[in-house]
Amino acid sequence: RDVDRKLVELARLYGLAGATLARRVLLPAAAPAVLNGLRNGLSLAWMFMVAAELIAATRGLGYLLTDGRELGRADLVFAAILLLATLGKL
């Protein structure tokens, strides 16, 4: 972007170069995008992990949820959903 290019030019004007330029200008400028990507990636990973566990697990929260549903145990189903939601929120 044009603003980023101007920021780098300004930092070079002040004598920053190489590792100092990267550490003081480029990394802080990239941090929001990197953190946003991590947040999105971790939420997708969590959803896919839960989905895979619901399909083919023999133990774990997904198995507990499926087992409780098959056995008609509403307490197991609610406990598994509550725990999945709590862990997902964390």
Short mmCIF file of N, CA and C in Angstrom, two decimals:
data_model
loop_
_atom_site.label_atom_id
_atom_site.label_comp_id
_atom_site.label_asym_id
_atom_site.label_seq_id
_atom_site.Cartn_x
_atom_site.Cartn_y
_atom_site.Cartn_z
N ARG A 1 0.83 -1.18 0.00
CA ARG A 1 0.00 0.00 0.00
C ARG A 1 0.86 1.23 0.00
N ASP A 2 0.28 2.32 -0.40
CA ASP A 2 1.01 3.57 -0.52
C ASP A 2 1.44 4.11 0.85
N VAL A 3 0.57 3.94 1.85
CA VAL A 3 0.90 4.43 3.20
C VAL A 3 2.08 3.65 3.76
N ASP A 4 2.09 2.33 3.57
CA ASP A 4 3.19 1.51 4.05
C ASP A 4 4.50 1.89 3.37
N ARG A 5 4.45 2.16 2.10
CA ARG A 5 5.64 2.55 1.36
C ARG A 5 6.19 3.86 1.90
N LYS A 6 5.30 4.81 2.20
CA LYS A 6 5.73 6.10 2.75
C LYS A 6 6.31 5.93 4.14
N LEU A 7 5.75 5.02 4.92
CA LEU A 7 6.25 4.76 6.27
C LEU A 7 7.67 4.20 6.21
N VAL A 8 7.92 3.29 5.29
CA VAL A 8 9.26 2.72 5.13
C VAL A 8 10.23 3.80 4.64
N GLU A 9 9.79 4.63 3.71
CA GLU A 9 10.66 5.71 3.23
C GLU A 9 11.00 6.67 4.36
N LEU A 10 10.02 6.98 5.21
CA LEU A 10 10.27 7.87 6.34
C LEU A 10 11.25 7.24 7.33
N ALA A 11 11.10 5.96 7.58
CA ALA A 11 12.01 5.27 8.49
C ALA A 11 13.43 5.26 7.92
N ARG A 12 13.56 5.08 6.62
CA ARG A 12 14.89 5.12 6.00
C ARG A 12 15.48 6.52 6.07
N LEU A 13 14.62 7.53 5.96
CA LEU A 13 15.08 8.91 6.10
C LEU A 13 15.69 9.15 7.47
N TYR A 14 15.12 8.50 8.49
CA TYR A 14 15.64 8.63 9.85
C TYR A 14 16.82 7.70 10.11
N GLY A 15 17.26 6.99 9.09
CA GLY A 15 18.47 6.19 9.21
C GLY A 15 18.25 4.74 9.59
N LEU A 16 17.04 4.26 9.57
CA LEU A 16 16.80 2.86 9.90
C LEU A 16 17.00 2.00 8.67
N ALA A 17 17.61 0.84 8.87
CA ALA A 17 17.84 -0.09 7.76
C ALA A 17 17.95 -1.50 8.32
N GLY A 18 17.77 -2.47 7.45
CA GLY A 18 17.97 -3.88 7.79
C GLY A 18 17.10 -4.36 8.92
N ALA A 19 17.73 -4.98 9.91
CA ALA A 19 17.01 -5.60 11.02
C ALA A 19 16.30 -4.56 11.88
N THR A 20 16.90 -3.41 12.03
CA THR A 20 16.27 -2.36 12.83
C THR A 20 14.98 -1.87 12.16
N LEU A 21 15.01 -1.71 10.86
CA LEU A 21 13.82 -1.31 10.11
C LEU A 21 12.73 -2.38 10.25
N ALA A 22 13.10 -3.62 10.13
CA ALA A 22 12.13 -4.71 10.25
C ALA A 22 11.54 -4.77 11.66
N ARG A 23 12.39 -4.65 12.67
CA ARG A 23 11.95 -4.77 14.06
C ARG A 23 11.10 -3.58 14.49
N ARG A 24 11.45 -2.38 14.07
CA ARG A 24 10.77 -1.18 14.58
C ARG A 24 9.63 -0.69 13.70
N VAL A 25 9.61 -1.08 12.42
CA VAL A 25 8.58 -0.56 11.51
C VAL A 25 7.76 -1.69 10.88
N LEU A 26 8.43 -2.63 10.24
CA LEU A 26 7.71 -3.63 9.46
C LEU A 26 6.93 -4.63 10.32
N LEU A 27 7.54 -5.15 11.37
CA LEU A 27 6.85 -6.11 12.23
C LEU A 27 5.65 -5.50 12.95
N PRO A 28 5.77 -4.30 13.55
CA PRO A 28 4.57 -3.70 14.15
C PRO A 28 3.47 -3.40 13.13
N ALA A 29 3.86 -3.04 11.91
CA ALA A 29 2.86 -2.77 10.88
C ALA A 29 2.15 -4.05 10.44
N ALA A 30 2.86 -5.17 10.47
CA ALA A 30 2.27 -6.44 10.03
C ALA A 30 1.53 -7.17 11.15
N ALA A 31 1.75 -6.78 12.40
CA ALA A 31 1.18 -7.51 13.53
C ALA A 31 -0.34 -7.64 13.48
N PRO A 32 -1.12 -6.61 13.16
CA PRO A 32 -2.58 -6.80 13.14
C PRO A 32 -3.03 -7.85 12.12
N ALA A 33 -2.43 -7.85 10.96
CA ALA A 33 -2.82 -8.83 9.95
C ALA A 33 -2.41 -10.24 10.37
N VAL A 34 -1.24 -10.38 10.97
CA VAL A 34 -0.78 -11.69 11.42
C VAL A 34 -1.68 -12.22 12.53
N LEU A 35 -2.01 -11.37 13.50
CA LEU A 35 -2.87 -11.80 14.60
C LEU A 35 -4.29 -12.13 14.12
N ASN A 36 -4.78 -11.37 13.17
CA ASN A 36 -6.09 -11.67 12.60
C ASN A 36 -6.08 -13.02 11.88
N GLY A 37 -5.02 -13.29 11.14
CA GLY A 37 -4.89 -14.58 10.47
C GLY A 37 -4.80 -15.73 11.46
N LEU A 38 -4.06 -15.53 12.55
CA LEU A 38 -3.98 -16.57 13.58
C LEU A 38 -5.34 -16.83 14.21
N ARG A 39 -6.07 -15.76 14.50
CA ARG A 39 -7.40 -15.92 15.10
C ARG A 39 -8.32 -16.69 14.17
N ASN A 40 -8.34 -16.32 12.91
CA ASN A 40 -9.20 -17.01 11.95
C ASN A 40 -8.75 -18.46 11.75
N GLY A 41 -7.46 -18.68 11.65
CA GLY A 41 -6.95 -20.03 11.46
C GLY A 41 -7.23 -20.93 12.64
N LEU A 42 -7.06 -20.40 13.86
CA LEU A 42 -7.33 -21.21 15.05
C LEU A 42 -8.81 -21.53 15.19
N SER A 43 -9.68 -20.59 14.85
CA SER A 43 -11.11 -20.88 14.95
C SER A 43 -11.52 -21.94 13.92
N LEU A 44 -10.97 -21.85 12.71
CA LEU A 44 -11.26 -22.89 11.71
C LEU A 44 -10.70 -24.24 12.13
N ALA A 45 -9.50 -24.25 12.69
CA ALA A 45 -8.90 -25.50 13.15
C ALA A 45 -9.75 -26.13 14.25
N TRP A 46 -10.27 -25.30 15.15
CA TRP A 46 -11.12 -25.82 16.22
C TRP A 46 -12.39 -26.43 15.65
N MET A 47 -13.02 -25.74 14.69
CA MET A 47 -14.26 -26.26 14.10
C MET A 47 -14.00 -27.58 13.38
N PHE A 48 -12.92 -27.67 12.63
CA PHE A 48 -12.62 -28.90 11.90
C PHE A 48 -12.25 -30.04 12.84
N MET A 49 -11.58 -29.71 13.94
CA MET A 49 -11.24 -30.74 14.91
C MET A 49 -12.49 -31.31 15.55
N VAL A 50 -13.43 -30.45 15.90
CA VAL A 50 -14.68 -30.92 16.50
C VAL A 50 -15.46 -31.75 15.47
N ALA A 51 -15.51 -31.28 14.23
CA ALA A 51 -16.24 -32.03 13.20
C ALA A 51 -15.61 -33.40 12.96
N ALA A 52 -14.29 -33.46 12.90
CA ALA A 52 -13.62 -34.75 12.69
C ALA A 52 -13.83 -35.66 13.88
N GLU A 53 -13.84 -35.10 15.07
CA GLU A 53 -14.06 -35.91 16.26
C GLU A 53 -15.49 -36.45 16.29
N LEU A 54 -16.44 -35.68 15.80
CA LEU A 54 -17.83 -36.15 15.76
C LEU A 54 -18.00 -37.29 14.77
N ILE A 55 -17.19 -37.28 13.72
CA ILE A 55 -17.35 -38.29 12.67
C ILE A 55 -16.66 -39.60 13.03
N ALA A 56 -15.42 -39.55 13.52
CA ALA A 56 -14.65 -40.78 13.58
C ALA A 56 -13.87 -41.00 14.88
N ALA A 57 -14.28 -40.39 15.97
CA ALA A 57 -13.49 -40.55 17.20
C ALA A 57 -14.00 -41.72 18.04
N THR A 58 -13.09 -42.30 18.82
CA THR A 58 -13.48 -43.34 19.76
C THR A 58 -13.35 -42.85 21.19
N ARG A 59 -12.87 -41.62 21.36
CA ARG A 59 -12.84 -40.97 22.67
C ARG A 59 -12.70 -39.47 22.46
N GLY A 60 -12.99 -38.72 23.50
CA GLY A 60 -12.92 -37.26 23.40
C GLY A 60 -14.29 -36.63 23.52
N LEU A 61 -14.34 -35.32 23.38
CA LEU A 61 -15.60 -34.60 23.55
C LEU A 61 -16.60 -34.91 22.44
N GLY A 62 -16.11 -35.03 21.23
CA GLY A 62 -17.01 -35.38 20.13
C GLY A 62 -17.62 -36.75 20.31
N TYR A 63 -16.81 -37.68 20.77
CA TYR A 63 -17.32 -39.03 21.04
C TYR A 63 -18.32 -38.99 22.19
N LEU A 64 -18.03 -38.21 23.22
CA LEU A 64 -18.94 -38.08 24.34
C LEU A 64 -20.28 -37.51 23.88
N LEU A 65 -20.24 -36.52 23.00
CA LEU A 65 -21.45 -35.93 22.47
C LEU A 65 -22.25 -36.95 21.65
N THR A 66 -21.57 -37.65 20.76
CA THR A 66 -22.25 -38.65 19.93
C THR A 66 -22.77 -39.81 20.77
N ASP A 67 -21.97 -40.26 21.71
CA ASP A 67 -22.38 -41.38 22.57
C ASP A 67 -23.59 -40.99 23.41
N GLY A 68 -23.57 -39.79 23.97
CA GLY A 68 -24.71 -39.32 24.76
C GLY A 68 -25.97 -39.22 23.92
N ARG A 69 -25.83 -38.79 22.67
CA ARG A 69 -26.99 -38.69 21.77
C ARG A 69 -27.54 -40.08 21.46
N GLU A 70 -26.65 -41.02 21.19
CA GLU A 70 -27.09 -42.37 20.83
C GLU A 70 -27.72 -43.10 22.02
N LEU A 71 -27.23 -42.82 23.22
CA LEU A 71 -27.76 -43.49 24.41
C LEU A 71 -28.95 -42.74 25.01
N GLY A 72 -29.28 -41.59 24.46
CA GLY A 72 -30.39 -40.81 24.99
C GLY A 72 -30.07 -40.14 26.31
N ARG A 73 -28.81 -39.86 26.55
CA ARG A 73 -28.37 -39.22 27.79
C ARG A 73 -28.21 -37.73 27.55
N ALA A 74 -29.26 -36.98 27.85
CA ALA A 74 -29.24 -35.53 27.63
C ALA A 74 -28.18 -34.84 28.49
N ASP A 75 -27.91 -35.39 29.69
CA ASP A 75 -26.91 -34.77 30.55
C ASP A 75 -25.52 -34.82 29.91
N LEU A 76 -25.16 -35.94 29.26
CA LEU A 76 -23.88 -36.03 28.56
C LEU A 76 -23.82 -35.08 27.38
N VAL A 77 -24.91 -34.99 26.65
CA VAL A 77 -24.96 -34.11 25.48
C VAL A 77 -24.78 -32.66 25.92
N PHE A 78 -25.53 -32.23 26.93
CA PHE A 78 -25.41 -30.86 27.39
C PHE A 78 -24.03 -30.57 27.98
N ALA A 79 -23.48 -31.51 28.72
CA ALA A 79 -22.14 -31.32 29.29
C ALA A 79 -21.09 -31.19 28.19
N ALA A 80 -21.18 -32.02 27.16
CA ALA A 80 -20.23 -31.96 26.06
C ALA A 80 -20.36 -30.66 25.29
N ILE A 81 -21.59 -30.23 25.04
CA ILE A 81 -21.80 -28.96 24.32
C ILE A 81 -21.29 -27.80 25.14
N LEU A 82 -21.56 -27.79 26.43
CA LEU A 82 -21.09 -26.72 27.31
C LEU A 82 -19.57 -26.68 27.36
N LEU A 83 -18.95 -27.84 27.45
CA LEU A 83 -17.49 -27.88 27.49
C LEU A 83 -16.87 -27.47 26.16
N LEU A 84 -17.45 -27.90 25.04
CA LEU A 84 -16.96 -27.48 23.73
C LEU A 84 -17.10 -25.97 23.54
N ALA A 85 -18.22 -25.42 23.97
CA ALA A 85 -18.42 -23.98 23.85
C ALA A 85 -17.44 -23.19 24.72
N THR A 86 -17.20 -23.69 25.93
CA THR A 86 -16.27 -23.02 26.84
C THR A 86 -14.85 -23.06 26.27
N LEU A 87 -14.43 -24.23 25.82
CA LEU A 87 -13.08 -24.35 25.26
C LEU A 87 -12.95 -23.54 23.97
N GLY A 88 -14.00 -23.51 23.17
CA GLY A 88 -13.97 -22.72 21.94
C GLY A 88 -13.86 -21.24 22.22
N LYS A 89 -14.54 -20.79 23.26
CA LYS A 89 -14.49 -19.37 23.64
C LYS A 89 -13.11 -18.98 24.17
N LEU A 90 -12.49 -19.91 24.89
CA LEU A 90 -11.14 -19.63 25.41
C LEU A 90 -10.17 -19.51 24.25
#
